[in-house]
């Protein structure tokens, strides 16, 4: 079964996610912003989700992790929890 290593930031609004994405593009560290802004418990680990397998995450995040290009910051992606920025490091 495929697996991937990813990290994400979860916030309440699309505007907040878009602003964080701009800050990352401007050179700010993803993990530092995740620790400061993410509503997900993974924020304490810089947004690190560890290794995930298909079906472990909500569908919209699963799609980003297993179908989008590696190492790019994807999002804002809407889910029932809020808006996510997702970055995938590798897939097996």
JSON list of C-alpha atoms in Angstrom, two decimals:
[
{"chain": "A", "resi": 1, "resn": "UNK", "atom": "CA", "xyz": [0.00, 0.00, 0.00]},
{"chain": "A", "resi": 2, "resn": "UNK", "atom": "CA", "xyz": [1.36, 3.47, -0.83]},
{"chain": "A", "resi": 3, "resn": "UNK", "atom": "CA", "xyz": [2.54, 5.78, 1.91]},
{"chain": "A", "resi": 4, "resn": "UNK", "atom": "CA", "xyz": [3.69, 9.38, 2.04]},
{"chain": "A", "resi": 5, "resn": "UNK", "atom": "CA", "xyz": [5.35, 11.73, 4.50]},
{"chain": "A", "resi": 6, "resn": "UNK", "atom": "CA", "xyz": [3.60, 15.09, 4.77]},
{"chain": "A", "resi": 7, "resn": "UNK", "atom": "CA", "xyz": [3.06, 18.11, 6.97]},
{"chain": "A", "resi": 8, "resn": "UNK", "atom": "CA", "xyz": [0.22, 20.59, 7.13]},
{"chain": "A", "resi": 9, "resn": "UNK", "atom": "CA", "xyz": [-1.12, 23.74, 8.72]},
{"chain": "A", "resi": 10, "resn": "UNK", "atom": "CA", "xyz": [-4.81, 23.93, 9.66]},
{"chain": "A", "resi": 11, "resn": "UNK", "atom": "CA", "xyz": [-6.51, 27.31, 10.16]},
{"chain": "A", "resi": 12, "resn": "UNK", "atom": "CA", "xyz": [-10.12, 28.53, 10.33]},
{"chain": "A", "resi": 13, "resn": "UNK", "atom": "CA", "xyz": [-10.30, 30.78, 7.27]},
{"chain": "A", "resi": 14, "resn": "UNK", "atom": "CA", "xyz": [-9.24, 30.62, 3.64]},
{"chain": "A", "resi": 15, "resn": "UNK", "atom": "CA", "xyz": [-7.78, 34.14, 3.97]},
{"chain": "A", "resi": 16, "resn": "UNK", "atom": "CA", "xyz": [-5.56, 33.08, 6.88]},
{"chain": "A", "resi": 17, "resn": "UNK", "atom": "CA", "xyz": [-4.33, 30.04, 4.93]},
{"chain": "A", "resi": 18, "resn": "UNK", "atom": "CA", "xyz": [-3.60, 32.20, 1.87]},
{"chain": "A", "resi": 19, "resn": "UNK", "atom": "CA", "xyz": [-1.66, 34.69, 4.00]},
{"chain": "A", "resi": 20, "resn": "UNK", "atom": "CA", "xyz": [0.43, 31.91, 5.56]},
{"chain": "A", "resi": 21, "resn": "UNK", "atom": "CA", "xyz": [1.13, 30.47, 2.10]},
{"chain": "A", "resi": 22, "resn": "UNK", "atom": "CA", "xyz": [2.44, 33.89, 1.01]},
{"chain": "A", "resi": 23, "resn": "UNK", "atom": "CA", "xyz": [4.67, 34.06, 4.09]},
{"chain": "A", "resi": 24, "resn": "UNK", "atom": "CA", "xyz": [6.09, 30.61, 3.31]},
{"chain": "A", "resi": 25, "resn": "UNK", "atom": "CA", "xyz": [6.69, 31.63, -0.32]},
{"chain": "A", "resi": 26, "resn": "UNK", "atom": "CA", "xyz": [8.49, 34.69, 1.06]},
{"chain": "A", "resi": 27, "resn": "UNK", "atom": "CA", "xyz": [10.94, 32.51, 2.96]},
{"chain": "A", "resi": 28, "resn": "UNK", "atom": "CA", "xyz": [9.36, 31.97, 6.37]},
{"chain": "A", "resi": 29, "resn": "UNK", "atom": "CA", "xyz": [9.72, 28.44, 7.75]},
{"chain": "A", "resi": 30, "resn": "UNK", "atom": "CA", "xyz": [6.69, 26.15, 7.35]},
{"chain": "A", "resi": 31, "resn": "UNK", "atom": "CA", "xyz": [7.35, 24.41, 10.69]},
{"chain": "A", "resi": 32, "resn": "UNK", "atom": "CA", "xyz": [7.65, 27.68, 12.62]},
{"chain": "A", "resi": 33, "resn": "UNK", "atom": "CA", "xyz": [4.36, 28.95, 11.17]},
{"chain": "A", "resi": 34, "resn": "UNK", "atom": "CA", "xyz": [2.69, 25.60, 11.88]},
{"chain": "A", "resi": 35, "resn": "UNK", "atom": "CA", "xyz": [3.75, 25.75, 15.54]},
{"chain": "A", "resi": 36, "resn": "UNK", "atom": "CA", "xyz": [2.38, 29.27, 15.86]},
{"chain": "A", "resi": 37, "resn": "UNK", "atom": "CA", "xyz": [-0.85, 29.09, 13.81]},
{"chain": "A", "resi": 38, "resn": "UNK", "atom": "CA", "xyz": [-2.04, 25.50, 13.22]},
{"chain": "A", "resi": 39, "resn": "UNK", "atom": "CA", "xyz": [-5.18, 24.37, 15.04]},
{"chain": "A", "resi": 40, "resn": "UNK", "atom": "CA", "xyz": [-4.22, 20.71, 14.57]},
{"chain": "A", "resi": 41, "resn": "UNK", "atom": "CA", "xyz": [-2.31, 18.88, 17.33]},
{"chain": "A", "resi": 42, "resn": "UNK", "atom": "CA", "xyz": [0.37, 18.20, 14.70]},
{"chain": "A", "resi": 43, "resn": "UNK", "atom": "CA", "xyz": [1.18, 21.92, 14.87]},
{"chain": "A", "resi": 44, "resn": "UNK", "atom": "CA", "xyz": [3.27, 21.24, 17.97]},
{"chain": "A", "resi": 45, "resn": "UNK", "atom": "CA", "xyz": [5.53, 19.12, 15.74]},
{"chain": "A", "resi": 46, "resn": "UNK", "atom": "CA", "xyz": [5.80, 21.77, 13.04]},
{"chain": "A", "resi": 47, "resn": "UNK", "atom": "CA", "xyz": [2.78, 20.32, 11.23]},
{"chain": "A", "resi": 48, "resn": "UNK", "atom": "CA", "xyz": [4.44, 16.91, 10.79]},
{"chain": "A", "resi": 49, "resn": "UNK", "atom": "CA", "xyz": [1.85, 14.24, 10.01]},
{"chain": "A", "resi": 50, "resn": "UNK", "atom": "CA", "xyz": [4.48, 11.52, 9.77]},
{"chain": "A", "resi": 51, "resn": "UNK", "atom": "CA", "xyz": [3.85, 8.70, 7.33]},
{"chain": "A", "resi": 52, "resn": "UNK", "atom": "CA", "xyz": [0.27, 8.46, 6.14]},
{"chain": "A", "resi": 53, "resn": "UNK", "atom": "CA", "xyz": [-1.52, 5.95, 3.93]},
{"chain": "A", "resi": 54, "resn": "UNK", "atom": "CA", "xyz": [-4.43, 6.52, 1.56]},
{"chain": "A", "resi": 55, "resn": "UNK", "atom": "CA", "xyz": [-7.71, 6.85, 3.45]},
{"chain": "A", "resi": 56, "resn": "UNK", "atom": "CA", "xyz": [-6.17, 7.99, 6.75]},
{"chain": "A", "resi": 57, "resn": "UNK", "atom": "CA", "xyz": [-6.89, 11.67, 6.11]},
{"chain": "A", "resi": 58, "resn": "UNK", "atom": "CA", "xyz": [-10.07, 13.40, 4.97]},
{"chain": "A", "resi": 59, "resn": "UNK", "atom": "CA", "xyz": [-10.59, 13.03, 1.21]},
{"chain": "A", "resi": 60, "resn": "UNK", "atom": "CA", "xyz": [-9.48, 16.54, 0.18]},
{"chain": "A", "resi": 61, "resn": "UNK", "atom": "CA", "xyz": [-6.19, 16.22, 2.09]},
{"chain": "A", "resi": 62, "resn": "UNK", "atom": "CA", "xyz": [-5.70, 12.63, 0.92]},
{"chain": "A", "resi": 63, "resn": "UNK", "atom": "CA", "xyz": [-6.00, 13.85, -2.70]},
{"chain": "A", "resi": 64, "resn": "UNK", "atom": "CA", "xyz": [-3.34, 16.52, -2.13]},
{"chain": "A", "resi": 65, "resn": "UNK", "atom": "CA", "xyz": [-0.96, 14.11, -0.41]},
{"chain": "A", "resi": 66, "resn": "UNK", "atom": "CA", "xyz": [-1.19, 11.35, -3.01]},
{"chain": "A", "resi": 67, "resn": "UNK", "atom": "CA", "xyz": [-1.77, 13.26, -6.27]},
{"chain": "A", "resi": 68, "resn": "UNK", "atom": "CA", "xyz": [-0.14, 16.71, -6.11]},
{"chain": "A", "resi": 69, "resn": "UNK", "atom": "CA", "xyz": [3.54, 17.45, -6.86]},
{"chain": "A", "resi": 70, "resn": "UNK", "atom": "CA", "xyz": [6.08, 16.82, -4.11]},
{"chain": "A", "resi": 71, "resn": "UNK", "atom": "CA", "xyz": [7.72, 19.55, -2.01]},
{"chain": "A", "resi": 72, "resn": "UNK", "atom": "CA", "xyz": [5.28, 22.30, -3.07]},
{"chain": "A", "resi": 73, "resn": "UNK", "atom": "CA", "xyz": [2.92, 23.96, -0.59]},
{"chain": "A", "resi": 74, "resn": "UNK", "atom": "CA", "xyz": [-0.63, 23.15, -1.72]},
{"chain": "A", "resi": 75, "resn": "UNK", "atom": "CA", "xyz": [-3.70, 24.98, -0.60]},
{"chain": "A", "resi": 76, "resn": "UNK", "atom": "CA", "xyz": [-5.74, 26.49, 0.80]},
{"chain": "A", "resi": 77, "resn": "UNK", "atom": "CA", "xyz": [-7.60, 23.18, 0.76]},
{"chain": "A", "resi": 78, "resn": "UNK", "atom": "CA", "xyz": [-11.04, 23.15, 2.42]},
{"chain": "A", "resi": 79, "resn": "UNK", "atom": "CA", "xyz": [-12.18, 20.33, 4.69]},
{"chain": "A", "resi": 80, "resn": "UNK", "atom": "CA", "xyz": [-14.81, 20.07, 7.40]},
{"chain": "A", "resi": 81, "resn": "UNK", "atom": "CA", "xyz": [-12.08, 21.13, 9.88]},
{"chain": "A", "resi": 82, "resn": "UNK", "atom": "CA", "xyz": [-11.08, 24.38, 8.15]},
{"chain": "A", "resi": 83, "resn": "UNK", "atom": "CA", "xyz": [-8.44, 25.28, 5.58]},
{"chain": "A", "resi": 84, "resn": "UNK", "atom": "CA", "xyz": [-5.17, 23.44, 5.14]},
{"chain": "A", "resi": 85, "resn": "UNK", "atom": "CA", "xyz": [-1.78, 24.03, 3.61]},
{"chain": "A", "resi": 86, "resn": "UNK", "atom": "CA", "xyz": [-0.14, 20.72, 2.76]},
{"chain": "A", "resi": 87, "resn": "UNK", "atom": "CA", "xyz": [3.42, 19.85, 1.80]},
{"chain": "A", "resi": 88, "resn": "UNK", "atom": "CA", "xyz": [4.48, 16.33, 0.82]},
{"chain": "A", "resi": 89, "resn": "UNK", "atom": "CA", "xyz": [8.11, 15.21, 1.13]},
{"chain": "A", "resi": 90, "resn": "UNK", "atom": "CA", "xyz": [7.98, 11.76, -0.41]},
{"chain": "A", "resi": 91, "resn": "UNK", "atom": "CA", "xyz": [5.71, 8.97, -1.58]},
{"chain": "A", "resi": 92, "resn": "UNK", "atom": "CA", "xyz": [6.42, 5.24, -1.79]}
]
